[in-house]
Amino acid sequence: MRSQSLLVQAMLWLAPILVDAGVTMQHRRADLRAVLTDPYLNLDPGTIISFPDSNPDEYFKATERWSIYQAPTYTAAVTPATEEDVATIIRLSRQHGFDFLATGGRHGYNKHLDDLNEGVALDLSALNTIIVDREARQLTAGAGVVLRDLFGPLSDAGLQIQTGVCGCPGLIGVTVGSGVGRLQGIYGLVADALLSVRMITAEGEMVEASHEVNSELFWGIRGAGANLGVVVSATYEVHPMYRGGQFTVLDFVFEGEHNKTYFDLLASYMGPGQDLPAEISASTVLFWNVTHQTAQFMANWVYAGPEEEAREVLAKLLEIPAVTTRIVQVPWRDLTATAVFGLDPLICTPLRPITIMGINLRNVYSDVLQELMDRMVVYWKMFPDAVLTTVSIESFPNQATMAYPDDHSAYPWRDAKTYIMLQPTFGGPSAPVAMAYLRGVRSQLAVASDYEEYGGLSVYVNYSQGDEKLEQIYGARNLPRLAALKAKYDPDNVFRFNNPIPTSYP
Ligand SMILES: Cc1cc2nc3c(=O)[nH]c(=O)nc-3n(C[C@H](O)[C@H](O)[C@H](O)COP(=O)(O)OP(=O)(O)OC[C@H]3O[C@@H](n4cnc5c(N)ncnc54)[C@H](O)[C@@H]3O)c2cc1C
Ligand SMILES: *[C@@H]1O[C@H](CO)[C@@H](O)[C@H](O)[C@H]1NC(C)=O
Ligand SMILES: *[C@@H]1O[C@H](CO)[C@@H](O)[C@H](O)[C@H]1NC(C)=O
Ligand SMILES: *[C@@H]1O[C@H](CO)[C@@H](O)[C@H](O)[C@H]1NC(C)=O
């Protein structure tokens, strides 16, 4: 009895506070609405302000994202039509104390994103201009441009650029992480093509950065950009078509039983002291074939050159018996849409209960990948509601990437040969346990990643889950420089929803 009355007392005491919190939240929402719709803001007439209740279609268009797992939540969305309006919204957020998240292609997925509650979505998708300067071999793109937007305009000018493997992520979103992809052996990281940016700071001021102007900021943007400001436009060096711009796509589905033969071949290119030739990239996806209830893997190899040559160079790959084989030669323009059996639109499908947990491999060993396959078979059987989970093993050549000095940009993993991404997809309640299992899988991979100095675990910032140590994401050597940049450009930690960097380190 006595404890019950204590409970009742406690509830009576708490009630006004809880009600208060609710009222405060409602007030804040009403305030935010008033702040954003104030006519004195003088926003561009093309700038769209949307709320989930009053203009849900526009709000949905401005906030729809690839992953809905650990996603941020918003009270309102703003889709600025001009760079000035981006600055205005950032200044307003400072003045009125609301949080915001700038987004380009909305393919971010990191556990820190759900620290953003009832904030403002700063949707940059309307800043989508693309200017190609053929003479100067330069491309200038706005923050709303996604990778697949580039293929047509650049091809028409006889030019190309290194990109990620899918068509849907934002160009600048990928660049500020660094951008790994198939042409890394020939041209380097996407960020290596960057010549200059226009960025809006936490104070709402426009700054430029390049190798000549604000060069330290420019260094940090290429690897940790999301922490430092909002890049509204970026200029890149682009290249004449490599070998006439012809690529050979080789796609396969293999039965799980051939994994040893396949991984032996993959590892023969990427053991210690070995390198995948600059013209070859190899993406492998382990998956559970739901109809046949068996483990299989898909392989997409791309060869920068004509089919005849590709068949010769990759003869050993072609000897492995496959369930399905598809080999086509395509111009660069069609590479992304064609590769992986043309599944790009499927991979890019939004609103998925999915996330990514990654790890870099400095060297690749066949037995490590075979064990990975074994552990996944156990996982698929153990978690039927997460059976759509896949594992991506992305192997990219890195000759051009390594040709830059290590401190060329804030990307610390130039020597990584393979990026593994565990991609949990959840359909039911096992998510937390399945995640724990996959953390175990990642730890096992760490044992043989050859990044001993990081306890085996290092991860490309854009494949990070957010539960890694800062050193494992940004590299121990880079952190003092990054912290100094953070202290200078974002001392109040406005940009804190992507693996936040502290303002002092150590
Ligand atoms: C299907 C898929 C395929 C991928 N393939 C590759 C690949 O091949 N290579 C590769 O390197 N990466 C790849 N990624 C990872 C990709 O680099 C990141 O997801 C990246 O963050 C996507 O950028 P976005 O603009 O689409 O995402 P968003 O969610 O819009 O942005 C991610 C974060 O970056 C910040 N940001 C976005 N725009 C800006 C800006 N203009 N200025 C400053 N900060 C900004 C924001 O803080 C935001 O939270 C892939 C991701 C997915 C989902
Ligand atoms: C990619 O890296 C950039 C730069 O730090 C960051 O904005 C973005 O959130 C990262 N993406 C993911 C998926 O972690
Ligand atoms: C992977 O290859 C190994 C070695 O041949 C084999 O023992 C294992 O069963 C294979 N895995 C699958 C899922 O078939
Ligand atoms: C599943 O396996 C069967 C038999 O090997 C194959 O025909 C089918 O294409 C596979 N499914 C996928 C999605 O690869």
mmCIF file with all atom_site columns, N, CA and C and ligand atoms in Angstrom, residues 107-110 173 176-177 223-227 461-462 464 474 498-499, ligand 2:
data_model
loop_
_atom_site.group_PDB
_atom_site.id
_atom_site.type_symbol
_atom_site.label_atom_id
_atom_site.label_alt_id
_atom_site.label_comp_id
_atom_site.label_asym_id
_atom_site.label_entity_id
_atom_site.label_seq_id
_atom_site.pdbx_PDB_ins_code
_atom_site.Cartn_x
_atom_site.Cartn_y
_atom_site.Cartn_z
_atom_site.occupancy
_atom_site.B_iso_or_equiv
_atom_site.pdbx_formal_charge
_atom_site.auth_seq_id
_atom_site.auth_comp_id
_atom_site.auth_asym_id
_atom_site.auth_atom_id
_atom_site.pdbx_PDB_model_num
ATOM   1  N N  . HIS A 1 107 ? 21.175 9.569  -49.012 1.00 0.00 ? 107 HIS A N  1
ATOM   2  C CA . HIS A 1 107 ? 21.618 8.184  -48.849 1.00 0.00 ? 107 HIS A CA 1
ATOM   3  C C  . HIS A 1 107 ? 22.471 8.004  -47.605 1.00 0.00 ? 107 HIS A C  1
ATOM   4  N N  . GLY A 1 108 ? 22.417 8.963  -46.708 1.00 0.00 ? 108 GLY A N  1
ATOM   5  C CA . GLY A 1 108 ? 23.121 8.821  -45.436 1.00 0.00 ? 108 GLY A CA 1
ATOM   6  C C  . GLY A 1 108 ? 22.419 7.779  -44.563 1.00 0.00 ? 108 GLY A C  1
ATOM   7  N N  . TYR A 1 109 ? 23.166 7.124  -43.683 1.00 0.00 ? 109 TYR A N  1
ATOM   8  C CA . TYR A 1 109 ? 22.607 6.075  -42.795 1.00 0.00 ? 109 TYR A CA 1
ATOM   9  C C  . TYR A 1 109 ? 23.596 5.929  -41.675 1.00 0.00 ? 109 TYR A C  1
ATOM   10 N N  . ASN A 1 110 ? 23.496 6.603  -40.611 1.00 0.00 ? 110 ASN A N  1
ATOM   11 C CA . ASN A 1 110 ? 24.561 6.526  -39.636 1.00 0.00 ? 110 ASN A CA 1
ATOM   12 C C  . ASN A 1 110 ? 23.864 6.682  -38.316 1.00 0.00 ? 110 ASN A C  1
ATOM   13 N N  . GLY A 1 173 ? 27.557 14.874 -51.411 1.00 0.00 ? 173 GLY A N  1
ATOM   14 C CA . GLY A 1 173 ? 27.490 13.989 -50.230 1.00 0.00 ? 173 GLY A CA 1
ATOM   15 C C  . GLY A 1 173 ? 28.574 12.922 -50.283 1.00 0.00 ? 173 GLY A C  1
ATOM   16 N N  . VAL A 1 176 ? 32.269 14.721 -49.993 1.00 0.00 ? 176 VAL A N  1
ATOM   17 C CA . VAL A 1 176 ? 32.734 15.171 -48.681 1.00 0.00 ? 176 VAL A CA 1
ATOM   18 C C  . VAL A 1 176 ? 33.146 13.998 -47.786 1.00 0.00 ? 176 VAL A C  1
ATOM   19 N N  . GLY A 1 177 ? 32.732 12.782 -48.178 1.00 0.00 ? 177 GLY A N  1
ATOM   20 C CA . GLY A 1 177 ? 33.236 11.596 -47.478 1.00 0.00 ? 177 GLY A CA 1
ATOM   21 C C  . GLY A 1 177 ? 34.534 11.119 -48.095 1.00 0.00 ? 177 GLY A C  1
ATOM   22 N N  . GLY A 1 223 ? 36.857 14.455 -46.817 1.00 0.00 ? 223 GLY A N  1
ATOM   23 C CA . GLY A 1 223 ? 36.976 13.329 -45.887 1.00 0.00 ? 223 GLY A CA 1
ATOM   24 C C  . GLY A 1 223 ? 36.111 13.534 -44.650 1.00 0.00 ? 223 GLY A C  1
ATOM   25 N N  . ALA A 1 224 ? 35.854 14.803 -44.326 1.00 0.00 ? 224 ALA A N  1
ATOM   26 C CA . ALA A 1 224 ? 35.050 15.071 -43.125 1.00 0.00 ? 224 ALA A CA 1
ATOM   27 C C  . ALA A 1 224 ? 34.148 16.276 -43.350 1.00 0.00 ? 224 ALA A C  1
ATOM   28 N N  . GLY A 1 225 ? 33.756 16.471 -44.587 1.00 0.00 ? 225 GLY A N  1
ATOM   29 C CA . GLY A 1 225 ? 33.060 17.700 -44.995 1.00 0.00 ? 225 GLY A CA 1
ATOM   30 C C  . GLY A 1 225 ? 31.772 17.970 -44.249 1.00 0.00 ? 225 GLY A C  1
ATOM   31 N N  . ALA A 1 226 ? 31.020 16.932 -43.907 1.00 0.00 ? 226 ALA A N  1
ATOM   32 C CA . ALA A 1 226 ? 29.709 17.144 -43.302 1.00 0.00 ? 226 ALA A CA 1
ATOM   33 C C  . ALA A 1 226 ? 29.813 17.799 -41.937 1.00 0.00 ? 226 ALA A C  1
ATOM   34 N N  . ASN A 1 227 ? 31.018 17.766 -41.354 1.00 0.00 ? 227 ASN A N  1
ATOM   35 C CA . ASN A 1 227 ? 31.248 18.334 -40.033 1.00 0.00 ? 227 ASN A CA 1
ATOM   36 C C  . ASN A 1 227 ? 31.563 19.819 -40.044 1.00 0.00 ? 227 ASN A C  1
ATOM   37 N N  . VAL A 1 461 ? 34.623 6.595  -43.814 1.00 0.00 ? 461 VAL A N  1
ATOM   38 C CA . VAL A 1 461 ? 33.578 7.346  -43.086 1.00 0.00 ? 461 VAL A CA 1
ATOM   39 C C  . VAL A 1 461 ? 32.188 7.094  -43.666 1.00 0.00 ? 461 VAL A C  1
ATOM   40 N N  . ASN A 1 462 ? 32.092 6.945  -44.975 1.00 0.00 ? 462 ASN A N  1
ATOM   41 C CA . ASN A 1 462 ? 30.777 6.779  -45.573 1.00 0.00 ? 462 ASN A CA 1
ATOM   42 C C  . ASN A 1 462 ? 30.247 5.359  -45.501 1.00 0.00 ? 462 ASN A C  1
ATOM   43 N N  . SER A 1 464 ? 30.576 3.842  -42.466 1.00 0.00 ? 464 SER A N  1
ATOM   44 C CA . SER A 1 464 ? 30.633 3.628  -41.026 1.00 0.00 ? 464 SER A CA 1
ATOM   45 C C  . SER A 1 464 ? 29.235 3.531  -40.445 1.00 0.00 ? 464 SER A C  1
ATOM   46 N N  . TYR A 1 474 ? 38.388 8.447  -38.818 1.00 0.00 ? 474 TYR A N  1
ATOM   47 C CA . TYR A 1 474 ? 39.100 9.586  -39.403 1.00 0.00 ? 474 TYR A CA 1
ATOM   48 C C  . TYR A 1 474 ? 40.619 9.410  -39.446 1.00 0.00 ? 474 TYR A C  1
ATOM   49 N N  . ASN A 1 498 ? 26.790 13.472 -38.184 1.00 0.00 ? 498 ASN A N  1
ATOM   50 C CA . ASN A 1 498 ? 27.525 12.475 -38.959 1.00 0.00 ? 498 ASN A CA 1
ATOM   51 C C  . ASN A 1 498 ? 28.884 12.258 -38.324 1.00 0.00 ? 498 ASN A C  1
ATOM   52 N N  . ASN A 1 499 ? 29.006 11.251 -37.479 1.00 0.00 ? 499 ASN A N  1
ATOM   53 C CA . ASN A 1 499 ? 30.300 10.988 -36.840 1.00 0.00 ? 499 ASN A CA 1
ATOM   54 C C  . ASN A 1 499 ? 30.975 12.272 -36.381 1.00 0.00 ? 499 ASN A C  1
HETATM 55 C C1 . LIG B 2 .   ? 29.910 10.436 -45.757 1.00 0.00 ? 2   LIG B C1 1
HETATM 56 O O1 . LIG B 2 .   ? 30.881 11.305 -45.242 1.00 0.00 ? 2   LIG B O1 1
HETATM 57 C C2 . LIG B 2 .   ? 30.430 12.614 -45.116 1.00 0.00 ? 2   LIG B C2 1
HETATM 58 C C3 . LIG B 2 .   ? 31.585 13.472 -44.640 1.00 0.00 ? 2   LIG B C3 1
HETATM 59 O O2 . LIG B 2 .   ? 31.926 13.269 -43.321 1.00 0.00 ? 2   LIG B O2 1
HETATM 60 C C4 . LIG B 2 .   ? 29.218 12.691 -44.217 1.00 0.00 ? 2   LIG B C4 1
HETATM 61 O O3 . LIG B 2 .   ? 28.602 13.896 -44.498 1.00 0.00 ? 2   LIG B O3 1
HETATM 62 C C5 . LIG B 2 .   ? 28.202 11.624 -44.520 1.00 0.00 ? 2   LIG B C5 1
HETATM 63 O O4 . LIG B 2 .   ? 27.258 11.563 -43.502 1.00 0.00 ? 2   LIG B O4 1
HETATM 64 C C6 . LIG B 2 .   ? 28.849 10.293 -44.676 1.00 0.00 ? 2   LIG B C6 1
HETATM 65 N N1 . LIG B 2 .   ? 27.847 9.316  -45.038 1.00 0.00 ? 2   LIG B N1 1
HETATM 66 C C7 . LIG B 2 .   ? 27.573 8.271  -44.279 1.00 0.00 ? 2   LIG B C7 1
HETATM 67 C C8 . LIG B 2 .   ? 26.576 7.332  -44.832 1.00 0.00 ? 2   LIG B C8 1
HETATM 68 O O5 . LIG B 2 .   ? 28.095 8.052  -43.200 1.00 0.00 ? 2   LIG B O5 1
#
